[in-house]
Short mmCIF file of C-alpha atoms in Angstrom, two decimals:
data_model
loop_
_atom_site.label_atom_id
_atom_site.label_comp_id
_atom_site.label_asym_id
_atom_site.label_seq_id
_atom_site.Cartn_x
_atom_site.Cartn_y
_atom_site.Cartn_z
CA VAL A 1 -3.18 7.19 1.02
CA ASP A 2 -0.01 5.31 -0.28
CA THR A 3 2.47 3.74 1.95
CA GLY A 4 4.36 2.68 -1.20
CA SER A 5 4.96 6.33 -2.28
CA PRO A 6 7.98 8.18 -0.65
CA PHE A 7 6.36 11.56 -1.33
CA THR A 8 2.96 13.37 -1.92
CA ILE A 9 1.76 13.48 -5.52
CA LEU A 10 -0.89 16.04 -6.58
CA ASP A 11 -3.02 16.04 -9.61
CA LYS A 12 -1.80 18.32 -12.45
CA SER A 13 -5.22 20.17 -12.19
CA LEU A 14 -3.94 21.76 -8.98
CA GLU A 15 -0.65 23.24 -10.57
CA PRO A 16 -2.25 26.83 -10.95
CA GLU A 17 -2.53 26.88 -7.10
CA LEU A 18 0.97 25.67 -6.35
CA GLY A 19 2.93 28.67 -7.76
CA LYS A 20 6.00 28.27 -9.94
CA PRO A 21 7.76 24.87 -10.13
CA ILE A 22 11.07 24.58 -8.22
CA GLY A 23 12.34 21.75 -10.34
CA THR A 24 11.54 18.17 -11.63
CA ARG A 25 11.62 14.71 -10.24
CA ARG A 26 11.69 11.38 -11.72
CA LEU A 27 8.69 9.18 -10.77
CA ASN A 28 8.24 5.33 -10.66
CA TYR A 29 4.79 4.39 -9.38
CA ALA A 30 1.54 2.57 -10.23
CA SER A 31 3.09 0.71 -13.09
CA PHE A 32 4.41 3.94 -14.68
CA GLU A 33 8.11 4.11 -14.97
CA ASP A 34 10.60 6.88 -15.60
CA LEU A 35 8.05 9.80 -15.52
CA THR A 36 9.33 13.29 -15.32
CA ALA A 37 7.18 15.25 -12.78
CA ASN A 38 7.18 18.98 -11.89
CA LYS A 39 8.17 19.70 -8.44
CA TYR A 40 6.67 22.50 -6.18
CA LYS A 41 7.13 23.79 -2.74
CA SER A 42 4.76 21.91 -0.48
CA PRO A 43 1.29 23.80 0.12
CA LYS A 44 -0.44 23.78 3.45
CA PHE A 45 -2.49 20.49 4.24
CA TYR A 46 -5.00 20.33 6.94
CA LEU A 47 -7.02 17.52 8.49
CA GLY A 48 -10.12 19.51 9.56
CA ASN A 49 -8.37 22.51 11.18
CA THR A 50 -5.20 20.63 12.04
CA PRO A 51 -2.24 21.14 9.86
CA LEU A 52 -0.45 18.10 8.52
CA GLN A 53 3.19 17.76 8.08
CA LEU A 54 4.63 17.31 4.67
CA GLY A 55 8.07 17.11 3.12
CA ASP A 56 9.69 20.08 1.57
CA SER A 57 8.15 19.60 -1.82
CA VAL A 58 5.40 17.85 -3.83
CA VAL A 59 5.22 16.58 -7.31
CA THR A 60 2.39 16.60 -9.76
CA ASP A 61 1.08 14.05 -12.29
CA ASN A 62 -2.18 12.96 -13.96
CA VAL A 63 -3.27 11.24 -10.86
CA LYS A 64 -7.02 11.06 -11.90
CA ARG A 65 -6.11 8.29 -14.41
CA LEU A 66 -5.34 6.06 -11.52
CA MET A 67 -8.91 6.27 -10.23
CA SER A 68 -11.22 6.26 -13.26
CA GLY A 69 -14.51 7.75 -12.49
CA ARG A 70 -13.60 9.01 -9.02
CA PRO A 71 -12.52 12.60 -8.00
CA VAL A 72 -8.99 12.25 -6.80
CA ALA A 73 -6.68 15.24 -5.82
CA GLY A 74 -3.61 13.23 -5.26
CA VAL A 75 -1.53 10.72 -3.42
CA LEU A 76 -0.69 11.25 0.22
CA GLY A 77 2.65 9.62 0.62
CA MET A 78 5.19 8.73 3.29
CA ASP A 79 6.64 12.18 3.58
CA CYS A 80 3.26 12.96 5.45
CA LEU A 81 2.22 9.66 6.96
CA ARG A 82 5.44 8.79 8.65
CA HIS A 83 4.80 11.61 11.20
CA TYR A 84 1.54 10.04 12.56
CA CYS A 85 -0.20 6.94 14.03
CA ILE A 86 -2.82 6.09 11.41
CA GLN A 87 -5.65 3.44 11.69
CA LEU A 88 -7.19 2.03 8.46
CA ASP A 89 -10.62 0.68 9.51
CA PHE A 90 -11.77 -1.01 6.23
CA THR A 91 -15.01 -2.47 7.85
CA THR A 92 -16.28 1.19 8.55
CA ARG A 93 -14.31 2.68 5.88
CA LYS A 94 -12.51 5.22 7.97
CA ILE A 95 -9.11 6.50 8.42
CA ARG A 96 -8.26 7.71 11.89
CA PHE A 97 -5.30 9.74 13.03
CA ILE A 98 -4.56 8.66 16.60
CA ASP A 99 -2.34 9.76 19.36
CA SER A 100 0.44 7.20 19.87
CA ASP A 101 0.71 7.75 23.59
CA SER A 102 -3.04 6.86 23.91
CA LEU A 103 -3.08 3.60 22.07
CA GLN A 104 -4.60 0.62 23.76
CA ALA A 105 -2.32 -1.94 22.02
CA LYS A 106 -3.88 -4.95 23.50
CA GLN A 107 -7.01 -4.27 21.59
CA LEU A 108 -5.34 -3.66 18.26
CA GLY A 109 -4.20 -7.25 17.33
CA LYS A 110 -0.81 -8.60 16.79
CA PRO A 111 2.05 -6.25 16.61
CA PHE A 112 4.64 -6.28 13.84
CA PRO A 113 7.96 -4.19 13.58
CA LEU A 114 7.76 -1.41 11.08
CA VAL A 115 11.14 -0.58 9.21
CA HIS A 116 11.23 2.68 7.12
CA ILE A 117 14.46 2.67 5.06
CA GLY A 118 14.66 5.21 2.13
CA SER A 119 11.53 4.93 0.13
CA ASN A 120 10.55 1.55 1.47
CA LEU A 121 8.14 0.61 4.36
CA SER A 122 8.47 -2.95 5.45
CA THR A 123 7.72 -5.46 8.09
CA HIS A 124 8.58 -9.09 9.11
CA MET A 125 6.03 -11.82 9.60
CA ASP A 126 5.69 -15.63 9.67
CA PHE A 127 5.06 -17.19 6.08
CA HIS A 128 5.42 -20.94 5.60
CA GLY A 129 7.23 -21.20 8.95
CA LYS A 130 9.90 -18.49 8.14
CA ASN A 131 10.28 -14.99 9.26
CA GLU A 132 9.98 -13.19 5.86
CA ARG A 133 10.33 -9.51 4.99
CA PHE A 134 7.43 -7.91 3.17
CA ARG A 135 7.13 -4.34 1.92
CA LEU A 136 3.81 -2.61 2.67
CA ASP A 137 2.05 -1.01 -0.11
CA THR A 138 -1.45 0.36 0.17
CA GLY A 139 -1.24 1.36 -3.46
CA ASP A 140 -1.07 -2.15 -4.60
CA ILE A 141 -4.69 -3.44 -5.22
CA THR A 142 -3.76 -7.13 -4.93
CA ASP A 143 -2.87 -9.10 -1.98
CA GLY A 144 0.71 -8.50 -3.04
CA VAL A 145 3.84 -9.80 -4.60
CA LEU A 146 5.94 -12.84 -3.73
CA GLN A 147 9.58 -12.65 -4.63
CA PRO A 148 10.68 -15.34 -7.17
CA LYS A 149 11.96 -17.84 -4.41
CA LEU A 150 8.96 -17.58 -2.22
CA LEU A 151 6.59 -17.75 -5.22
CA LYS A 152 8.32 -20.95 -6.52
CA ASP A 153 8.36 -22.43 -2.90
CA THR A 154 4.61 -21.58 -2.54
CA VAL A 155 3.57 -22.99 -6.00
CA LYS A 156 5.39 -26.18 -5.06
CA ALA A 157 3.41 -26.48 -1.75
CA GLN A 158 0.19 -25.39 -3.25
CA LYS A 159 -0.82 -24.95 -6.92
CA PRO A 160 -2.67 -21.88 -7.80
CA VAL A 161 -6.33 -22.19 -8.39
CA ARG A 162 -6.10 -19.91 -11.38
CA THR A 163 -3.32 -17.95 -13.31
CA PHE A 164 -3.98 -15.23 -15.88
CA GLN A 165 -2.43 -12.12 -17.20
CA ILE A 166 -3.25 -8.37 -16.73
CA LYS A 167 -2.15 -5.54 -18.88
CA THR A 168 -1.13 -2.64 -16.67
CA ILE A 169 -1.82 1.13 -17.06
CA SER A 170 1.50 1.49 -18.69
CA GLY A 171 0.80 -1.45 -21.13
CA ALA A 172 3.08 -4.09 -19.53
CA LEU A 173 1.84 -7.61 -18.90
CA GLU A 174 1.78 -8.99 -15.29
CA GLN A 175 1.01 -12.53 -14.20
CA TRP A 176 -1.68 -12.82 -11.50
CA SER A 177 -2.44 -16.01 -9.56
CA TYR A 178 -5.17 -17.05 -7.28
CA PHE A 179 -4.31 -19.37 -4.28
CA SER A 180 -6.91 -20.95 -2.16
CA ALA A 181 -5.26 -20.00 1.17
CA PHE A 182 -2.19 -18.57 2.91
CA ASP A 183 -0.98 -18.50 6.50
CA LEU A 184 0.49 -15.03 7.15
CA GLY A 185 1.47 -13.69 10.57
CA SER A 186 0.08 -16.79 12.23
CA GLU A 187 -3.45 -16.09 10.66
CA THR A 188 -5.17 -17.94 7.70
CA TYR A 189 -6.46 -15.92 4.80
CA THR A 190 -8.45 -17.31 1.80
CA ASN A 191 -8.74 -16.53 -1.93
CA MET A 192 -5.29 -14.74 -2.04
CA LEU A 193 -4.52 -12.84 -5.25
CA MET A 194 -0.84 -12.45 -5.86
CA ARG A 195 1.03 -10.98 -8.86
CA GLN A 196 4.31 -11.75 -10.23
CA ILE A 197 6.44 -9.12 -11.78
CA SER A 198 10.08 -9.26 -12.99
CA ASN A 199 11.14 -5.61 -13.18
CA LYS A 200 10.69 -4.55 -9.55
CA GLY A 201 13.53 -6.29 -7.86
CA ASN A 202 13.24 -9.28 -5.59
CA GLU A 203 10.84 -7.67 -2.80
CA SER A 204 7.74 -9.36 -1.56
CA ILE A 205 4.90 -6.93 -1.04
CA LEU A 206 1.63 -6.91 1.06
CA GLY A 207 -0.98 -4.95 -0.81
CA LEU A 208 -4.39 -3.38 -0.08
CA ARG A 209 -6.42 -6.52 -0.82
CA PHE A 210 -4.60 -8.26 1.97
CA LEU A 211 -4.45 -5.23 4.51
CA ALA A 212 -8.18 -4.66 3.96
CA ARG A 213 -9.00 -7.98 5.71
CA ASN A 214 -7.66 -6.53 8.81
CA LEU A 215 -8.07 -3.42 11.24
CA VAL A 216 -4.66 -1.94 10.40
CA THR A 217 -2.95 0.46 12.93
CA LEU A 218 0.28 1.98 11.63
CA ASP A 219 2.05 3.54 14.61
CA PHE A 220 4.96 5.30 12.76
CA PRO A 221 6.29 7.20 15.76
CA ASN A 222 6.73 3.77 17.71
CA ARG A 223 7.63 1.81 14.44
CA THR A 224 4.92 -0.70 15.02
CA MET A 225 2.06 -2.14 12.97
CA TYR A 226 -0.84 -3.86 14.49
CA LEU A 227 -3.17 -6.23 12.54
CA LYS A 228 -6.40 -7.43 14.00
CA GLN A 229 -7.98 -9.86 11.48
CA ALA A 230 -11.58 -8.81 10.63
CA SER A 231 -12.17 -11.11 7.71
CA VAL A 232 -10.63 -14.34 6.45
CA GLY A 233 -11.61 -13.65 2.83
CA PRO A 234 -11.23 -10.48 0.60
CA LEU A 235 -13.45 -7.38 1.70
CA ALA A 236 -16.18 -6.31 -0.79
CA ASN A 237 -16.08 -2.85 -2.07
CA GLU A 238 -18.88 -0.17 -1.60
CA ASN A 239 -20.73 -1.78 -4.51
CA GLY A 240 -20.80 -5.09 -2.82
CA LYS A 241 -18.24 -6.63 -5.26
CA ILE A 242 -15.07 -8.35 -4.26
CA ASN A 243 -12.09 -6.14 -5.06
CA CYS A 244 -10.09 -7.79 -7.85
CA GLY A 245 -12.41 -10.74 -8.00
CA PRO A 246 -12.39 -13.29 -10.72
#
Protein backbone atom coordinates (compact mmCIF):
# COMPACT_ATOMS: atom_id res chain seq x y z
CA VAL A 1 0.00 0.00 0.00
CA ASP A 2 1.92 3.02 -1.27
CA THR A 3 0.62 6.59 -0.99
CA GLY A 4 3.73 7.67 -2.90
CA SER A 5 2.80 5.70 -6.03
CA PRO A 6 0.32 7.41 -8.38
CA PHE A 7 -0.76 4.10 -9.91
CA THR A 8 -0.93 0.39 -9.13
CA ILE A 9 2.09 -1.76 -10.04
CA LEU A 10 1.77 -5.55 -10.33
CA ASP A 11 4.59 -8.07 -10.32
CA LYS A 12 5.71 -9.27 -13.73
CA SER A 13 4.82 -12.85 -12.76
CA LEU A 14 1.15 -11.84 -13.16
CA GLU A 15 1.53 -10.69 -16.78
CA PRO A 16 0.09 -13.92 -18.26
CA GLU A 17 -3.18 -13.17 -16.43
CA LEU A 18 -3.42 -9.57 -17.67
CA GLY A 19 -3.79 -10.17 -21.39
CA LYS A 20 -1.90 -8.17 -24.00
CA PRO A 21 -0.05 -4.93 -23.12
CA ILE A 22 -1.78 -1.75 -24.20
CA GLY A 23 1.40 0.32 -24.14
CA THR A 24 4.32 1.27 -21.90
CA ARG A 25 4.90 3.77 -19.09
CA ARG A 26 8.00 5.30 -17.53
CA LEU A 27 8.47 4.51 -13.84
CA ASN A 28 10.40 6.28 -11.09
CA TYR A 29 9.90 4.60 -7.73
CA ALA A 30 11.71 2.92 -4.83
CA SER A 31 15.09 4.38 -5.91
CA PHE A 32 14.57 3.03 -9.44
CA GLU A 33 14.64 5.74 -12.08
CA ASP A 34 13.58 5.86 -15.72
CA LEU A 35 12.27 2.31 -15.97
CA THR A 36 10.09 1.29 -18.90
CA ALA A 37 7.14 -0.82 -17.76
CA ASN A 38 4.43 -2.61 -19.71
CA LYS A 39 0.94 -1.16 -19.26
CA TYR A 40 -2.22 -3.30 -19.12
CA LYS A 41 -5.93 -2.70 -18.81
CA SER A 42 -6.82 -2.79 -15.11
CA PRO A 43 -7.96 -6.21 -13.87
CA LYS A 44 -10.74 -6.63 -11.32
CA PHE A 45 -9.62 -6.19 -7.70
CA TYR A 46 -11.63 -7.29 -4.68
CA LEU A 47 -11.49 -6.71 -0.94
CA GLY A 48 -13.24 -9.90 0.09
CA ASN A 49 -16.32 -9.83 -2.13
CA THR A 50 -16.25 -6.05 -2.57
CA PRO A 51 -14.78 -4.74 -5.86
CA LEU A 52 -12.16 -2.01 -5.55
CA GLN A 53 -11.95 0.91 -7.93
CA LEU A 54 -8.70 1.33 -9.88
CA GLY A 55 -7.55 3.60 -12.66
CA ASP A 56 -7.91 2.62 -16.31
CA SER A 57 -4.59 0.76 -16.37
CA VAL A 58 -1.88 -0.90 -14.26
CA VAL A 59 1.81 -1.44 -14.97
CA THR A 60 4.14 -4.35 -14.21
CA ASP A 61 7.64 -4.55 -12.79
CA ASN A 62 9.80 -6.92 -10.76
CA VAL A 63 8.07 -5.89 -7.52
CA LYS A 64 9.29 -8.91 -5.58
CA ARG A 65 12.82 -7.46 -5.45
CA LEU A 66 11.46 -4.70 -3.17
CA MET A 67 10.43 -7.18 -0.46
CA SER A 68 13.10 -9.82 -0.34
CA GLY A 69 11.87 -13.07 1.13
CA ARG A 70 8.19 -12.05 1.19
CA PRO A 71 5.46 -12.89 -1.33
CA VAL A 72 4.41 -9.58 -2.87
CA ALA A 73 1.95 -9.41 -5.75
CA GLY A 74 2.20 -5.69 -6.32
CA VAL A 75 1.93 -2.11 -5.11
CA LEU A 76 -1.54 -0.67 -4.51
CA GLY A 77 -1.27 2.98 -5.52
CA MET A 78 -3.23 6.21 -5.28
CA ASP A 79 -5.32 5.37 -8.35
CA CYS A 80 -7.14 3.01 -5.96
CA LEU A 81 -6.57 4.48 -2.49
CA ARG A 82 -7.90 7.96 -3.32
CA HIS A 83 -11.45 6.62 -3.57
CA TYR A 84 -11.60 5.39 0.03
CA CYS A 85 -11.18 6.16 3.71
CA ILE A 86 -8.37 3.91 4.93
CA GLN A 87 -7.08 3.38 8.43
CA LEU A 88 -3.56 2.08 9.05
CA ASP A 89 -3.41 0.51 12.51
CA PHE A 90 0.21 -0.46 12.98
CA THR A 91 -0.28 -1.63 16.56
CA THR A 92 -2.70 -4.38 15.52
CA ARG A 93 -1.14 -4.66 12.02
CA LYS A 94 -4.44 -4.10 10.24
CA ILE A 95 -5.63 -1.98 7.33
CA ARG A 96 -9.29 -0.97 7.50
CA PHE A 97 -11.53 0.41 4.78
CA ILE A 98 -14.00 2.66 6.59
CA ASP A 99 -17.15 4.50 5.57
CA SER A 100 -16.24 8.22 5.66
CA ASP A 101 -19.76 9.16 6.76
CA SER A 102 -19.51 7.00 9.88
CA LEU A 103 -16.17 8.32 11.18
CA GLN A 104 -16.01 9.31 14.83
CA ALA A 105 -13.43 12.01 14.17
CA LYS A 106 -12.93 13.02 17.82
CA GLN A 107 -11.53 9.55 18.56
CA LEU A 108 -9.06 9.56 15.67
CA GLY A 109 -6.57 12.14 16.89
CA LYS A 110 -5.49 15.42 15.36
CA PRO A 111 -6.77 16.30 11.85
CA PHE A 112 -4.47 17.48 9.07
CA PRO A 113 -5.48 18.63 5.58
CA LEU A 114 -4.82 16.28 2.67
CA VAL A 115 -3.85 17.75 -0.68
CA HIS A 116 -3.68 15.46 -3.71
CA ILE A 117 -2.14 17.24 -6.71
CA GLY A 118 -0.96 15.18 -9.66
CA SER A 119 1.01 12.24 -8.28
CA ASN A 120 1.73 13.87 -4.90
CA LEU A 121 -0.19 13.44 -1.67
CA SER A 122 0.78 16.02 0.93
CA THR A 123 -0.22 17.68 4.18
CA HIS A 124 0.87 20.63 6.31
CA MET A 125 1.90 20.41 9.95
CA ASP A 126 3.86 22.32 12.55
CA PHE A 127 7.64 21.76 12.45
CA HIS A 128 10.01 23.99 14.46
CA GLY A 129 7.23 26.51 14.92
CA LYS A 130 6.39 26.80 11.22
CA ASN A 131 3.60 25.33 9.13
CA GLU A 132 5.56 23.13 6.71
CA ARG A 133 4.44 21.01 3.77
CA PHE A 134 5.25 17.29 3.78
CA ARG A 135 4.55 14.68 1.12
CA LEU A 136 3.14 11.43 2.54
CA ASP A 137 4.86 8.29 1.32
CA THR A 138 4.12 4.92 2.93
CA GLY A 139 6.66 3.45 0.52
CA ASP A 140 9.52 5.33 2.24
CA ILE A 141 10.92 3.09 4.99
CA THR A 142 12.59 5.91 6.95
CA ASP A 143 10.88 8.61 8.99
CA GLY A 144 11.22 10.72 5.89
CA VAL A 145 13.19 13.37 4.04
CA LEU A 146 13.84 16.99 4.94
CA GLN A 147 14.26 19.48 2.13
CA PRO A 148 17.76 21.08 2.14
CA LYS A 149 16.76 24.28 3.98
CA LEU A 150 14.79 22.44 6.66
CA LEU A 151 17.61 19.94 7.11
CA LYS A 152 20.17 22.74 7.43
CA ASP A 153 18.07 24.55 10.05
CA THR A 154 17.46 21.29 11.93
CA VAL A 155 21.16 20.39 12.01
CA LYS A 156 21.94 23.86 13.38
CA ALA A 157 19.40 23.44 16.16
CA GLN A 158 20.17 19.82 16.90
CA LYS A 159 23.18 17.84 15.76
CA PRO A 160 22.48 14.32 14.42
CA VAL A 161 23.33 11.51 16.80
CA ARG A 162 24.72 9.54 13.90
CA THR A 163 25.16 10.00 10.13
CA PHE A 164 25.97 7.26 7.63
CA GLN A 165 25.53 6.30 3.98
CA ILE A 166 23.25 3.63 2.50
CA LYS A 167 23.44 2.15 -0.98
CA THR A 168 19.97 1.97 -2.52
CA ILE A 169 18.58 -0.87 -4.62
CA SER A 170 19.60 1.05 -7.73
CA GLY A 171 23.17 1.47 -6.43
CA ALA A 172 23.00 5.18 -5.53
CA LEU A 173 24.36 6.44 -2.21
CA GLU A 174 22.06 8.26 0.22
CA GLN A 175 23.01 9.97 3.47
CA TRP A 176 20.90 8.92 6.46
CA SER A 177 20.94 10.69 9.84
CA TYR A 178 19.57 9.88 13.30
CA PHE A 179 18.17 12.72 15.42
CA SER A 180 17.34 12.21 19.08
CA ALA A 181 13.93 13.89 18.83
CA PHE A 182 11.63 16.00 16.63
CA ASP A 183 8.47 17.93 17.34
CA LEU A 184 6.02 17.24 14.51
CA GLY A 185 2.38 18.24 14.43
CA SER A 186 2.53 19.36 18.11
CA GLU A 187 3.76 15.91 19.22
CA THR A 188 7.27 14.78 20.18
CA TYR A 189 8.85 11.76 18.45
CA THR A 190 12.22 10.24 19.38
CA ASN A 191 14.96 8.38 17.47
CA MET A 192 14.05 9.97 14.12
CA LEU A 193 15.79 8.55 11.04
CA MET A 194 15.84 11.02 8.16
CA ARG A 195 17.48 10.65 4.79
CA GLN A 196 19.00 13.28 2.53
CA ILE A 197 18.78 12.96 -1.24
CA SER A 198 19.72 15.48 -3.90
CA ASN A 199 17.95 14.19 -7.01
CA LYS A 200 14.31 14.18 -5.90
CA GLY A 201 13.59 17.91 -5.83
CA ASN A 202 13.08 19.97 -2.70
CA GLU A 203 10.14 18.14 -1.15
CA SER A 204 10.07 17.09 2.46
CA ILE A 205 8.56 13.65 3.05
CA LEU A 206 6.97 11.80 5.96
CA GLY A 207 7.67 8.09 5.59
CA LEU A 208 6.42 4.79 6.97
CA ARG A 209 8.69 4.75 10.03
CA PHE A 210 7.09 7.99 11.23
CA LEU A 211 3.53 7.11 10.30
CA ALA A 212 3.83 3.74 12.06
CA ARG A 213 4.11 5.56 15.39
CA ASN A 214 0.49 6.64 14.95
CA LEU A 215 -2.98 5.37 14.25
CA VAL A 216 -3.33 6.85 10.75
CA THR A 217 -6.72 7.51 9.18
CA LEU A 218 -6.64 8.74 5.59
CA ASP A 219 -10.09 10.07 4.73
CA PHE A 220 -9.52 10.76 1.04
CA PRO A 221 -13.16 11.64 0.19
CA ASN A 222 -13.09 14.42 2.81
CA ARG A 223 -9.40 15.29 2.24
CA THR A 224 -8.38 14.85 5.87
CA MET A 225 -5.71 12.81 7.65
CA TYR A 226 -6.01 11.99 11.34
CA LEU A 227 -2.97 11.10 13.45
CA LYS A 228 -3.32 9.61 16.92
CA GLN A 229 0.08 9.03 18.49
CA ALA A 230 0.53 5.44 19.65
CA SER A 231 4.28 5.47 20.29
CA VAL A 232 6.91 8.17 20.80
CA GLY A 233 9.65 5.91 19.46
CA PRO A 234 9.74 3.73 16.33
CA LEU A 235 7.55 0.65 16.13
CA ALA A 236 9.13 -2.80 16.26
CA ASN A 237 8.41 -5.14 13.36
CA GLU A 238 6.86 -8.61 13.63
CA ASN A 239 10.28 -10.05 14.56
CA GLY A 240 10.61 -7.67 17.50
CA LYS A 241 13.27 -5.57 15.77
CA ILE A 242 13.13 -1.80 15.30
CA ASN A 243 12.51 -0.99 11.65
CA CYS A 244 15.62 0.62 10.16
CA GLY A 245 17.36 0.43 13.52
CA PRO A 246 21.08 1.19 14.04
